[in-house]
Coordinates of C-alpha atoms (C1' of nucleotides) in Angstrom, one line a residue:
Chain R
M1 CA 8.1 -17.9 38.8
N2 CA 9.5 -21.1 37.6
E3 CA 8.6 -22.7 41.1
I4 CA 8.7 -26.4 41.0
K5 CA 5.2 -27.6 41.1
T6 CA 4.6 -30.7 43.4
T7 CA 1.1 -31.3 42.5
D8 CA 0.7 -35.0 41.4
A9 CA -0.8 -34.2 38.1
E10 CA 1.5 -31.8 36.9
I11 CA 4.8 -32.1 35.4
E12 CA 7.8 -31.2 37.4
I13 CA 10.2 -28.4 35.5
A14 CA 13.9 -28.9 35.9
G15 CA 16.5 -26.0 36.5
T16 CA 17.4 -26.0 33.0
G17 CA 15.7 -22.9 32.0
T18 CA 14.0 -22.5 28.7
L19 CA 15.1 -25.7 27.5
G20 CA 13.4 -27.6 31.0
K21 CA 10.1 -25.8 29.9
A22 CA 10.0 -26.8 26.3
M23 CA 10.9 -30.4 27.5
A24 CA 8.2 -30.6 30.1
V25 CA 5.5 -29.2 27.3
L26 CA 6.7 -31.9 24.8
E27 CA 6.7 -34.6 27.5
A28 CA 3.2 -33.5 28.4
V29 CA 1.9 -33.9 24.9
V30 CA 3.7 -37.1 24.1
T31 CA 2.9 -39.1 27.4
A32 CA -0.9 -38.1 27.2
G33 CA -1.1 -40.4 24.2
S34 CA -3.7 -38.6 22.3
P35 CA -3.6 -35.2 20.6
Q36 CA -3.7 -32.7 23.4
R37 CA -5.5 -29.2 23.2
F38 CA -4.0 -26.1 24.3
T39 CA -6.0 -25.7 27.2
D40 CA -5.2 -29.3 28.2
I41 CA -1.7 -28.5 28.1
V42 CA -1.7 -25.4 30.0
Q43 CA -3.3 -27.1 32.7
S44 CA -0.8 -30.1 32.7
I45 CA 2.0 -27.7 32.9
G46 CA 0.9 -25.2 35.1
Q47 CA 2.3 -22.5 33.2
P48 CA 0.9 -18.9 31.9
R49 CA -1.3 -19.3 28.8
G50 CA 1.4 -16.7 26.8
T51 CA 4.1 -18.6 27.8
V52 CA 2.8 -22.1 26.8
H53 CA 1.8 -20.9 23.6
R54 CA 5.2 -19.6 22.5
L55 CA 6.7 -22.8 23.7
L56 CA 4.3 -24.8 21.7
S57 CA 4.9 -22.5 18.4
H58 CA 8.6 -23.0 18.8
L59 CA 8.1 -26.9 19.3
V60 CA 6.1 -27.4 16.2
E61 CA 8.4 -24.8 14.4
E62 CA 11.3 -27.4 15.2
G63 CA 9.2 -30.3 14.2
L64 CA 9.2 -31.9 17.7
L65 CA 5.3 -31.5 17.6
V66 CA 2.6 -31.0 14.7
Q67 CA -0.3 -29.3 14.9
G68 CA -3.6 -30.6 13.5
R69 CA -6.4 -28.7 11.8
D70 CA -8.2 -28.9 15.0
L71 CA -5.6 -26.8 16.8
S72 CA -4.5 -30.0 18.9
Y73 CA -0.9 -30.9 19.3
E74 CA 0.8 -34.4 18.6
P75 CA 4.3 -35.5 18.6
G76 CA 6.2 -34.8 15.2
L77 CA 8.3 -37.1 13.1
R78 CA 11.5 -35.2 14.2
L79 CA 11.6 -37.3 17.4
L80 CA 11.6 -40.6 15.3
K81 CA 14.0 -39.5 13.2
L82 CA 16.4 -38.4 16.2
A83 CA 15.9 -41.6 18.1
Y84 CA 16.6 -43.8 15.0
R85 CA 20.0 -42.4 14.7
S86 CA 20.6 -42.6 18.2
W87 CA 19.7 -45.9 18.5
S88 CA 21.7 -47.2 15.2
G89 CA 24.6 -45.6 16.5
N90 CA 24.5 -47.2 19.9
R91 CA 27.6 -49.2 20.5
F92 CA 26.2 -51.2 23.6
R93 CA 23.5 -52.3 21.5
D94 CA 25.5 -53.2 18.8
I95 CA 27.8 -55.1 20.6
A96 CA 25.0 -57.1 22.5
E97 CA 23.2 -57.7 19.3
P98 CA 25.0 -61.3 18.7
H99 CA 24.5 -62.2 22.1
L100 CA 21.1 -61.8 22.0
L101 CA 20.3 -63.7 18.8
R102 CA 22.2 -66.5 20.2
L103 CA 20.5 -66.4 23.5
H104 CA 17.4 -66.6 21.3
E105 CA 18.5 -69.4 19.5
L106 CA 19.3 -71.5 22.8
T107 CA 15.8 -70.7 24.3
G108 CA 13.3 -70.2 21.6
E109 CA 11.7 -67.3 23.5
T110 CA 11.6 -63.3 23.5
V111 CA 15.1 -61.9 24.6
H112 CA 15.3 -58.4 25.9
L113 CA 18.1 -55.8 26.5
G114 CA 17.4 -52.7 28.9
V115 CA 19.3 -50.1 30.6
L116 CA 18.5 -48.8 33.7
R117 CA 17.5 -44.9 34.0
E118 CA 16.7 -43.8 37.6
T119 CA 13.8 -45.9 38.8
E120 CA 13.0 -47.4 35.2
I121 CA 14.3 -49.8 32.7
I122 CA 14.6 -48.5 28.9
Y123 CA 14.7 -51.4 26.4
V124 CA 16.9 -50.9 23.8
D125 CA 16.6 -54.1 21.8
K126 CA 14.6 -57.2 21.7
V127 CA 14.6 -60.5 19.5
E128 CA 10.9 -61.8 18.9
S129 CA 9.7 -65.1 20.1
R130 CA 8.0 -65.2 16.6
Q131 CA 6.6 -62.5 14.5
T132 CA 3.3 -63.6 15.7
V133 CA 1.9 -61.5 18.2
R134 CA 2.9 -57.7 17.4
M135 CA 5.1 -57.2 14.6
S136 CA 7.4 -54.5 16.1
S137 CA 9.5 -53.3 18.8
Q138 CA 9.1 -52.1 22.2
I139 CA 12.3 -50.5 21.6
G140 CA 12.3 -47.3 23.8
K141 CA 9.6 -48.5 26.1
A142 CA 10.2 -47.8 29.7
S143 CA 8.7 -50.2 32.4
P144 CA 9.4 -49.7 36.3
A145 CA 12.6 -51.3 37.4
Y146 CA 10.9 -53.1 40.6
C147 CA 8.7 -55.5 38.8
T148 CA 10.8 -56.2 35.8
G149 CA 13.4 -59.2 35.7
I150 CA 15.9 -56.6 34.0
G151 CA 15.1 -54.0 36.4
K152 CA 15.6 -55.9 39.5
A153 CA 18.8 -57.6 37.9
A154 CA 20.4 -54.2 37.0
L155 CA 19.3 -52.8 40.4
S156 CA 21.1 -55.7 42.3
S157 CA 24.4 -54.7 40.3
L158 CA 24.2 -51.1 42.3
P159 CA 26.3 -50.3 45.5
Q160 CA 24.0 -50.5 48.5
P161 CA 23.7 -46.6 48.9
E162 CA 22.6 -46.0 45.4
L163 CA 20.4 -48.8 45.4
E164 CA 18.6 -47.2 48.4
R165 CA 18.6 -43.8 47.2
I166 CA 16.8 -45.1 43.8
A167 CA 14.3 -47.3 45.7
A168 CA 13.5 -44.4 47.9
R169 CA 12.1 -42.7 44.8
M170 CA 9.8 -45.5 43.5
R171 CA 6.4 -45.4 43.6
F172 CA 5.2 -49.1 43.9
H173 CA 2.1 -49.7 41.7
P174 CA 0.4 -52.9 42.0
F175 CA 0.2 -54.2 38.4
T176 CA -0.5 -57.9 39.4
A177 CA -1.1 -59.9 42.7
H178 CA 2.8 -60.5 42.6
T179 CA 4.1 -57.2 42.4
H180 CA 6.3 -55.8 45.3
R181 CA 4.5 -53.4 47.4
S182 CA 7.4 -51.8 49.2
A183 CA 11.0 -50.7 49.0
A184 CA 11.6 -53.2 52.0
A185 CA 10.1 -56.1 49.9
L186 CA 12.2 -55.4 46.8
L187 CA 15.4 -54.8 49.0
A188 CA 15.2 -58.3 50.3
E189 CA 14.8 -59.8 47.0
I190 CA 17.5 -57.7 45.6
D191 CA 19.7 -59.4 48.5
E192 CA 18.4 -62.9 47.1
I193 CA 19.3 -61.6 43.4
R194 CA 23.1 -60.7 44.5
R195 CA 23.5 -64.2 45.9
E196 CA 22.2 -65.8 43.0
G197 CA 23.3 -63.7 40.0
H198 CA 20.2 -63.7 38.5
A199 CA 16.4 -62.4 38.6
F200 CA 13.0 -63.6 37.7
D201 CA 9.9 -62.0 37.1
R202 CA 7.0 -64.1 38.6
E203 CA 4.3 -62.2 36.8
E204 CA 4.9 -59.1 38.7
H205 CA 4.6 -56.7 35.8
E206 CA 1.9 -58.5 33.7
A207 CA -0.1 -61.6 34.4
E208 CA 1.0 -64.7 32.5
I209 CA 4.4 -63.2 31.7
C210 CA 7.5 -64.3 33.3
C211 CA 11.1 -64.0 32.7
V212 CA 14.5 -64.9 33.8
A213 CA 17.5 -61.9 33.5
A214 CA 21.0 -61.2 34.5
P215 CA 22.7 -58.0 35.3
I216 CA 25.4 -56.4 33.0
A217 CA 27.3 -53.5 34.9
I218 CA 30.0 -51.6 33.6
P219 CA 30.9 -49.0 36.1
E220 CA 33.6 -47.4 34.4
H221 CA 30.9 -46.2 31.9
D222 CA 28.0 -45.5 34.2
L223 CA 26.1 -48.2 32.6
V224 CA 23.7 -50.4 34.3
A225 CA 21.8 -52.9 32.2
G226 CA 20.4 -56.4 31.7
V227 CA 19.3 -59.2 29.6
S228 CA 16.2 -61.4 29.9
V229 CA 14.5 -64.2 28.3
T230 CA 10.8 -63.8 28.7
G231 CA 7.9 -66.1 28.1
P232 CA 4.4 -66.8 28.8
A233 CA 3.6 -68.5 31.9
Y234 CA 1.8 -71.7 30.4
R235 CA 4.9 -72.3 28.2
V236 CA 7.6 -71.5 30.4
N237 CA 7.1 -72.5 34.0
M238 CA 9.6 -71.6 36.8
A239 CA 11.8 -74.8 36.5
Q240 CA 12.4 -73.9 32.9
L241 CA 13.3 -70.3 33.7
A242 CA 15.9 -71.6 36.5
A243 CA 17.3 -74.1 33.7
W244 CA 17.9 -70.9 31.6
A245 CA 19.5 -69.1 34.3
E246 CA 23.0 -70.0 33.6
V247 CA 23.0 -69.4 30.0
V248 CA 21.3 -65.8 30.5
R249 CA 24.1 -65.2 33.1
G250 CA 26.6 -66.4 30.7
A251 CA 25.2 -64.2 27.7
A252 CA 25.3 -61.1 30.3
G253 CA 29.0 -61.8 31.3
K254 CA 29.9 -61.9 27.6
I255 CA 28.4 -58.9 26.7
E256 CA 30.0 -57.2 29.6
E257 CA 33.3 -58.5 28.7
E258 CA 33.1 -57.5 25.3
V259 CA 31.8 -54.0 26.2
R260 CA 34.9 -53.6 28.5
M261 CA 37.2 -54.7 25.5
R262 CA 35.8 -52.8 22.6
L263 CA 34.8 -49.6 24.7
G264 CA 38.2 -49.3 26.6
P265 CA 38.7 -48.1 29.9
G266 CA 36.7 -44.8 31.2
R267 CA 38.9 -41.9 32.4
N268 CA 41.7 -42.2 34.4
G269 CA 41.5 -46.2 33.7
R270 CA 39.0 -46.2 36.8
Chain W
M1 CA 24.8 -12.9 17.2
N2 CA 22.6 -16.0 16.4
E3 CA 23.3 -15.3 12.5
I4 CA 22.5 -18.2 10.5
K5 CA 25.6 -19.8 9.2
T6 CA 25.4 -21.0 5.4
T7 CA 28.7 -22.7 5.6
D8 CA 27.9 -26.2 4.3
A9 CA 29.4 -28.2 7.1
E10 CA 27.4 -26.1 10.0
I11 CA 24.1 -26.8 11.1
E12 CA 21.5 -24.1 10.6
I13 CA 19.9 -22.4 13.5
A14 CA 16.1 -21.5 13.2
G15 CA 14.4 -18.8 14.6
T16 CA 13.1 -20.4 17.7
G17 CA 15.5 -18.7 20.1
T18 CA 17.1 -20.7 22.8
L19 CA 15.3 -23.8 21.8
G20 CA 16.5 -24.0 18.5
K21 CA 19.9 -23.5 19.6
A22 CA 19.6 -26.4 21.7
M23 CA 18.0 -28.7 19.2
A24 CA 21.0 -27.7 16.9
V25 CA 23.3 -29.0 19.4
L26 CA 21.5 -32.2 20.1
E27 CA 21.3 -32.8 16.1
A28 CA 25.0 -32.1 15.9
V29 CA 25.6 -34.9 18.3
V30 CA 23.2 -37.4 17.2
T31 CA 24.1 -36.9 13.5
A32 CA 27.6 -37.5 14.0
G33 CA 26.9 -41.2 15.0
S34 CA 30.0 -41.2 17.2
P35 CA 30.7 -39.5 20.5
Q36 CA 31.4 -35.9 20.2
R37 CA 33.8 -33.8 22.1
F38 CA 33.4 -30.4 23.2
T39 CA 35.4 -28.9 20.7
D40 CA 34.0 -31.0 17.9
I41 CA 30.5 -29.5 18.7
V42 CA 31.5 -26.1 19.0
Q43 CA 33.2 -26.3 15.5
S44 CA 29.8 -28.2 13.9
I45 CA 27.5 -25.6 15.5
G46 CA 29.9 -22.3 15.1
Q47 CA 28.7 -20.7 18.7
P48 CA 30.7 -19.3 21.2
R49 CA 32.1 -21.7 23.4
G50 CA 30.7 -20.6 26.8
T51 CA 27.1 -20.8 25.0
V52 CA 27.6 -24.2 23.9
H53 CA 29.2 -25.6 27.0
R54 CA 25.8 -24.3 28.9
L55 CA 23.6 -25.9 26.3
L56 CA 25.4 -29.2 26.6
S57 CA 25.0 -29.1 30.1
H58 CA 21.2 -28.4 30.2
L59 CA 20.6 -31.4 27.5
V60 CA 22.6 -33.6 29.8
E61 CA 20.5 -32.5 32.7
E62 CA 17.5 -33.1 30.5
G63 CA 19.0 -36.8 29.6
L64 CA 19.0 -35.8 25.7
L65 CA 22.5 -36.3 25.8
V66 CA 24.8 -38.5 28.0
Q67 CA 28.4 -37.6 28.9
G68 CA 30.9 -40.5 29.1
R69 CA 34.0 -40.3 31.5
D70 CA 36.0 -39.1 28.7
L71 CA 34.0 -36.1 28.5
S72 CA 32.2 -36.8 25.2
Y73 CA 28.9 -36.6 24.4
E74 CA 26.4 -39.2 23.0
P75 CA 22.6 -39.3 22.7
G76 CA 20.8 -40.2 25.9
L77 CA 17.9 -42.6 26.7
R78 CA 15.2 -40.1 27.0
L79 CA 15.3 -39.7 23.0
L80 CA 14.2 -43.3 22.8
K81 CA 11.7 -43.1 25.5
L82 CA 10.1 -40.1 23.8
A83 CA 10.2 -41.6 20.4
Y84 CA 8.4 -45.0 21.5
R85 CA 5.5 -43.2 23.1
S86 CA 4.9 -41.0 20.1
W87 CA 5.4 -44.2 17.7
S88 CA 2.9 -46.4 19.8
G89 CA 0.5 -43.8 20.2
N90 CA 0.2 -42.8 16.2
R91 CA -3.2 -43.5 14.8
F92 CA -2.1 -43.3 11.4
R93 CA 0.3 -46.1 11.9
D94 CA -2.0 -47.9 13.8
I95 CA -4.7 -47.7 11.4
A96 CA -2.1 -48.7 8.7
E97 CA -0.8 -51.7 10.2
P98 CA -3.4 -54.7 9.4
H99 CA -3.1 -53.3 5.8
L100 CA 0.7 -53.9 5.9
L101 CA 0.5 -57.2 7.4
R102 CA -2.1 -58.1 4.5
L103 CA 0.3 -56.8 2.0
H104 CA 3.1 -58.7 3.4
E105 CA 1.1 -61.8 3.3
L106 CA 0.0 -61.3 -0.5
T107 CA 3.7 -60.6 -1.6
G108 CA 6.0 -62.2 0.8
E109 CA 8.5 -59.5 0.7
T110 CA 9.2 -56.5 3.1
V111 CA 6.4 -53.8 3.6
H112 CA 7.0 -50.3 4.3
L113 CA 5.0 -47.4 5.5
G114 CA 6.7 -43.8 5.0
V115 CA 5.7 -40.3 5.8
L116 CA 6.7 -37.3 3.8
R117 CA 8.5 -34.7 5.5
E118 CA 9.8 -32.1 3.4
T119 CA 12.5 -33.5 1.4
E120 CA 12.7 -36.9 2.9
I121 CA 10.7 -40.2 3.6
I122 CA 10.8 -41.0 7.2
Y123 CA 9.9 -44.5 7.8
V124 CA 7.2 -45.3 10.5
D125 CA 6.4 -48.9 10.1
K126 CA 7.7 -52.0 8.5
V127 CA 6.9 -55.6 8.0
E128 CA 10.0 -57.7 7.5
S129 CA 10.3 -60.4 4.9
R130 CA 11.9 -62.6 7.2
Q131 CA 13.6 -62.3 10.4
T132 CA 16.8 -63.2 8.5
V133 CA 19.0 -60.4 7.7
R134 CA 18.6 -57.8 10.7
M135 CA 16.5 -58.3 13.4
S136 CA 15.2 -54.7 14.0
S137 CA 13.4 -51.7 12.7
Q138 CA 14.6 -49.1 10.4
I139 CA 11.7 -47.3 12.2
G140 CA 12.6 -43.7 12.3
K141 CA 15.0 -43.9 9.5
A142 CA 15.1 -40.7 6.9
S143 CA 15.7 -41.3 3.4
P144 CA 15.8 -38.9 0.4
A145 CA 12.5 -38.7 -1.5
Y146 CA 13.7 -38.5 -4.9
C147 CA 15.3 -41.9 -4.9
T148 CA 13.0 -44.0 -3.1
G149 CA 9.7 -45.7 -4.2
I150 CA 7.5 -44.2 -1.1
G151 CA 9.4 -40.7 -1.7
K152 CA 8.1 -40.7 -5.2
A153 CA 5.0 -41.9 -4.6
A154 CA 4.2 -39.2 -1.7
L155 CA 5.6 -36.5 -4.3
S156 CA 3.4 -37.4 -7.0
S157 CA 0.4 -36.7 -4.6
L158 CA 1.6 -33.2 -4.2
P159 CA 0.2 -30.2 -5.8
Q160 CA 2.5 -28.9 -8.7
P161 CA 3.7 -25.6 -7.4
E162 CA 4.3 -27.5 -3.9
L163 CA 6.1 -30.2 -5.9
E164 CA 8.4 -27.8 -7.3
R165 CA 9.1 -25.7 -4.3
I166 CA 10.3 -29.0 -2.3
A167 CA 11.9 -30.3 -5.5
A168 CA 14.2 -27.1 -5.7
R169 CA 15.4 -28.0 -2.3
M170 CA 16.8 -31.4 -3.0
R171 CA 20.5 -32.0 -3.5
F172 CA 20.5 -35.0 -5.9
H173 CA 23.4 -37.3 -4.4
P174 CA 24.0 -40.2 -6.8
F175 CA 23.7 -43.3 -4.7
T176 CA 23.8 -45.6 -7.7
A177 CA 23.9 -45.4 -11.4
H178 CA 20.0 -45.2 -11.5
T179 CA 19.5 -42.3 -9.1
H180 CA 18.0 -39.2 -10.5
R181 CA 20.8 -36.4 -11.1
S182 CA 18.4 -33.3 -11.3
A183 CA 15.0 -32.1 -10.6
A184 CA 13.9 -32.1 -14.1
A185 CA 14.6 -35.9 -14.3
L186 CA 12.8 -36.5 -11.2
L187 CA 9.7 -34.2 -12.2
A188 CA 9.5 -35.8 -15.7
E189 CA 9.3 -39.2 -13.6
I190 CA 6.6 -38.0 -11.4
D191 CA 4.4 -36.8 -14.3
E192 CA 4.6 -40.7 -15.3
I193 CA 3.8 -41.8 -11.8
R194 CA 0.7 -39.5 -11.6
R195 CA -0.6 -41.3 -14.7
E196 CA 0.2 -44.9 -13.4
G197 CA -0.7 -44.1 -9.7
H198 CA 2.3 -45.9 -8.6
A199 CA 6.2 -45.7 -8.4
F200 CA 9.0 -47.8 -8.9
D201 CA 12.3 -47.8 -7.1
R202 CA 14.6 -49.4 -9.8
E203 CA 18.0 -49.5 -7.5
E204 CA 18.3 -45.8 -7.4
H205 CA 18.8 -45.7 -3.6
E206 CA 20.8 -49.0 -3.0
A207 CA 22.1 -51.5 -5.5
E208 CA 20.2 -54.7 -5.8
I209 CA 17.1 -53.3 -4.1
C210 CA 13.8 -52.6 -5.8
C211 CA 10.4 -51.6 -5.1
V212 CA 6.8 -50.6 -6.1
A213 CA 4.8 -47.9 -4.2
A214 CA 1.8 -46.2 -3.9
P215 CA 0.8 -42.8 -2.4
I216 CA -1.3 -42.0 0.6
A217 CA -2.6 -38.5 0.7
I218 CA -5.0 -37.0 3.2
P219 CA -4.9 -33.3 2.5
E220 CA -7.2 -32.5 5.3
H221 CA -4.7 -33.8 7.7
D222 CA -1.8 -32.6 6.0
L223 CA -0.5 -36.1 5.5
V224 CA 1.4 -37.3 2.6
A225 CA 2.9 -41.0 2.8
G226 CA 3.2 -44.0 1.2
V227 CA 3.4 -47.8 1.1
S228 CA 5.8 -50.0 -0.6
V229 CA 6.6 -53.7 -1.3
T230 CA 10.5 -54.0 -1.5
G231 CA 12.5 -56.8 -2.6
P232 CA 16.2 -57.9 -3.9
A233 CA 16.6 -57.6 -7.6
Y234 CA 17.7 -61.0 -7.6
R235 CA 14.4 -62.5 -6.5
V236 CA 12.1 -59.6 -7.6
N237 CA 12.1 -58.4 -11.2
M238 CA 10.4 -55.6 -12.7
A239 CA 7.6 -57.8 -14.1
Q240 CA 6.9 -59.2 -10.7
L241 CA 7.0 -55.6 -9.3
A242 CA 4.6 -54.5 -12.0
A243 CA 2.2 -57.1 -11.1
W244 CA 2.2 -56.3 -7.6
A245 CA 1.4 -52.5 -8.1
E246 CA -2.3 -53.1 -8.1
V247 CA -2.5 -54.6 -4.7
V248 CA 0.0 -51.9 -3.4
R249 CA -2.4 -49.3 -5.0
G250 CA -5.4 -51.2 -3.2
A251 CA -3.7 -51.2 0.0
A252 CA -2.9 -47.4 -0.1
G253 CA -6.5 -46.7 -1.3
K254 CA -7.8 -48.8 1.8
I255 CA -5.7 -47.1 4.3
E256 CA -6.3 -43.6 3.1
E257 CA -10.3 -44.5 3.3
E258 CA -10.0 -46.0 6.6
V259 CA -7.7 -42.8 7.8
R260 CA -10.7 -40.6 6.4
M261 CA -13.3 -42.5 8.2
R262 CA -11.7 -42.7 11.7
L263 CA -9.8 -39.5 12.0
G264 CA -12.8 -37.7 10.9
P265 CA -12.6 -34.5 8.6
G266 CA -10.2 -31.7 9.5
R267 CA -11.0 -28.4 10.4
N268 CA -13.8 -26.8 8.4
G269 CA -14.5 -30.0 7.1
R270 CA -12.2 -28.9 4.6
Chain M
dA1 C1' 61.0 -31.1 35.1
dA2 C1' 59.9 -27.2 32.9
dA3 C1' 57.6 -25.2 29.3
dC4 C1' 54.2 -25.3 26.0
dA5 C1' 50.0 -26.9 23.9
dT6 C1' 45.4 -28.3 24.2
dA7 C1' 40.8 -29.3 25.7
dG8 C1' 37.4 -27.9 28.8
dT9 C1' 35.2 -24.9 32.4
dT10 C1' 34.1 -20.8 34.9
dC11 C1' 32.5 -16.0 35.2
dC12 C1' 30.3 -11.9 35.0
dA13 C1' 28.7 -7.3 32.8
dT14 C1' 25.7 -6.8 29.0
dA15 C1' 22.2 -7.5 25.7
dT16 C1' 18.5 -10.3 24.4
dA17 C1' 14.9 -13.2 24.9
dA18 C1' 11.5 -15.2 28.0
dT19 C1' 7.9 -13.6 30.7
dG20 C1' 2.9 -13.3 31.9
dG21 C1' -1.2 -10.5 32.5
dA22 C1' -4.5 -8.3 29.9
dA23 C1' -6.9 -7.5 25.8
dC24 C1' -8.4 -9.2 21.7
dT25 C1' -10.0 -12.3 18.2
dT26 C1' -12.4 -16.8 16.5
dC27 C1' -15.6 -20.1 17.1
dC28 C1' -19.7 -22.3 18.6
dA29 C1' -23.9 -22.8 21.3
dT30 C1' -28.2 -21.3 22.4
Chain O
dA1 C1' -28.1 -11.8 18.4
dT2 C1' -25.7 -12.9 22.9
dG3 C1' -22.8 -15.4 26.0
dG4 C1' -19.2 -18.0 26.8
dA5 C1' -14.9 -20.7 26.1
dA6 C1' -10.8 -21.4 23.5
dG7 C1' -7.1 -19.6 21.5
dT8 C1' -4.0 -15.8 20.0
dT9 C1' -1.4 -11.7 20.5
dC10 C1' 0.5 -7.8 22.7
dC11 C1' 4.3 -5.4 25.1
dA12 C1' 6.4 -3.1 29.4
dT13 C1' 9.2 -5.8 32.6
dT14 C1' 12.3 -9.0 34.3
dA15 C1' 15.0 -12.8 34.0
dT16 C1' 17.7 -15.4 31.6
dA17 C1' 20.8 -16.4 27.8
dT18 C1' 25.1 -14.5 25.9
dG19 C1' 29.9 -14.6 24.5
dG20 C1' 34.7 -12.4 25.3
dA21 C1' 38.1 -13.4 28.6
dA22 C1' 40.4 -15.5 32.3
dC23 C1' 41.1 -19.7 34.6
dT24 C1' 42.0 -24.9 35.3
dA25 C1' 43.3 -29.4 34.1
dT26 C1' 45.4 -32.6 31.1
dG27 C1' 48.6 -34.1 28.3
dT28 C1' 52.9 -33.6 25.0
dT29 C1' 57.3 -32.1 23.6
dT30 C1' 62.3 -30.6 24.5

DNA sequence: AAACATAGTTCCATATAATGGAACTTCCAT
DNA sequence: ATGGAAGTTCCATTATATGGAACTATGTTT
């Protein structure tokens, strides 16, 4: 029992016992994006019905899921509450915020702060270009590292073996005509990014969206992140982005420095 | 073992077995708001060290917590990621959004959407008055129901027995001079709110902050929520709030109607 | 430096809680 | 009515969580 299923559609279950299974169920429901019925969940998890049923009851009792009158399961509010408290108490985000605001004032475009987690970038803060498009945050959104400016910048600050280990786990989905299609192509660009100190996203993730990003690396806190300035291609051409590269690098450097100062050295002063 | 500890400082552990304990540990770390050391956590949980230690390892392995070099524990990014997907896939929020924007245009002040969960209101969406003060969301923030406009509005739409059950569980913390100090006082105001159809927050939660709110109740989906328009007391006096009451009630009504239409009837057409 | 104190980690026999196959109930369609 | 699909409950079996205690690492005092 408890084998790791490797079928594509199924979610992997880690070696964290009961908690791992419960999280796999939670993830399955949350990822689906629409209310999931019992049978759907059983299928995506590949665990016996009795087990899945009990896990679901526990998740509902904990407020992590809610069950509607049609018996389908949806994410519960407790997740939002937990995330809010994590976010608002996050010292890295807190330290970076004024620098993001300054970067926004300088450029007038949207500024993002993202942290690398395995092969993904998770956005932890954002300053909107205007309130126009959509009102609210993409905070918590996860995007692949290989096709985003922050992602590539963050990757460029990793030691080569670590970078290669992570690159090997990526699945290169071709979002646009410009998306990297292989680890080799990505690694080649990373070399260049290391020399330049900044990365571009040339409509690699979304058509018509470009950005310039710089890495923030604080190895003594296991933190690999990045800042970026993003804009629509029609308004922000490559020359403009290149011109902003320096202030973006500057902001990244200042954030790095301030985090070092305020968070202190890690264990053993390493 | 597994007794429910009732000491004030300790976190209660539900009857959800291993998951319940793991969530109690997670909650303890997240709630603390600062990195928690092993011993801190053991104390706030009141479970044996061996057990807590293993739970922590599993939570770290799952990405729900991260452990710094000084061995302290902090919330991990996986929480943000899960919450983002829950939030962006939330149909109630999605349906309500245009109505919130319209309300913001009409009033020019900050508009909130919140859902009642036991004795608390959890904010699920927000339209900022300006981008001035702080850039980002209080989405996911939990506030007590008895001292917020949305909270009182939402409570007013509950059947009396349910209301009384919930009111009995509240602890009336006196945030300001105007905060209700007892269930009796709250229940009396709820009576009035039921007659009027809207609720005010007269600086009851935060000094200098007022609001007017209206309830959104969709019993067939177990949804009790509210919308509000909030402003600083110096700019928004009671007369102004009273004048907005009607549009707020209107927005709440339209949201209610549209949710009923698009989410369909619950089970048994109840 | 030695002795002490404190914090974190590992171990393992035991008890408890998770497991999962199967029986059962409910709901819906024909 | 009848058949079938979806959801729920049951319970003997087994795996997993438990937690007291021993252990290791770190840091403080004399």
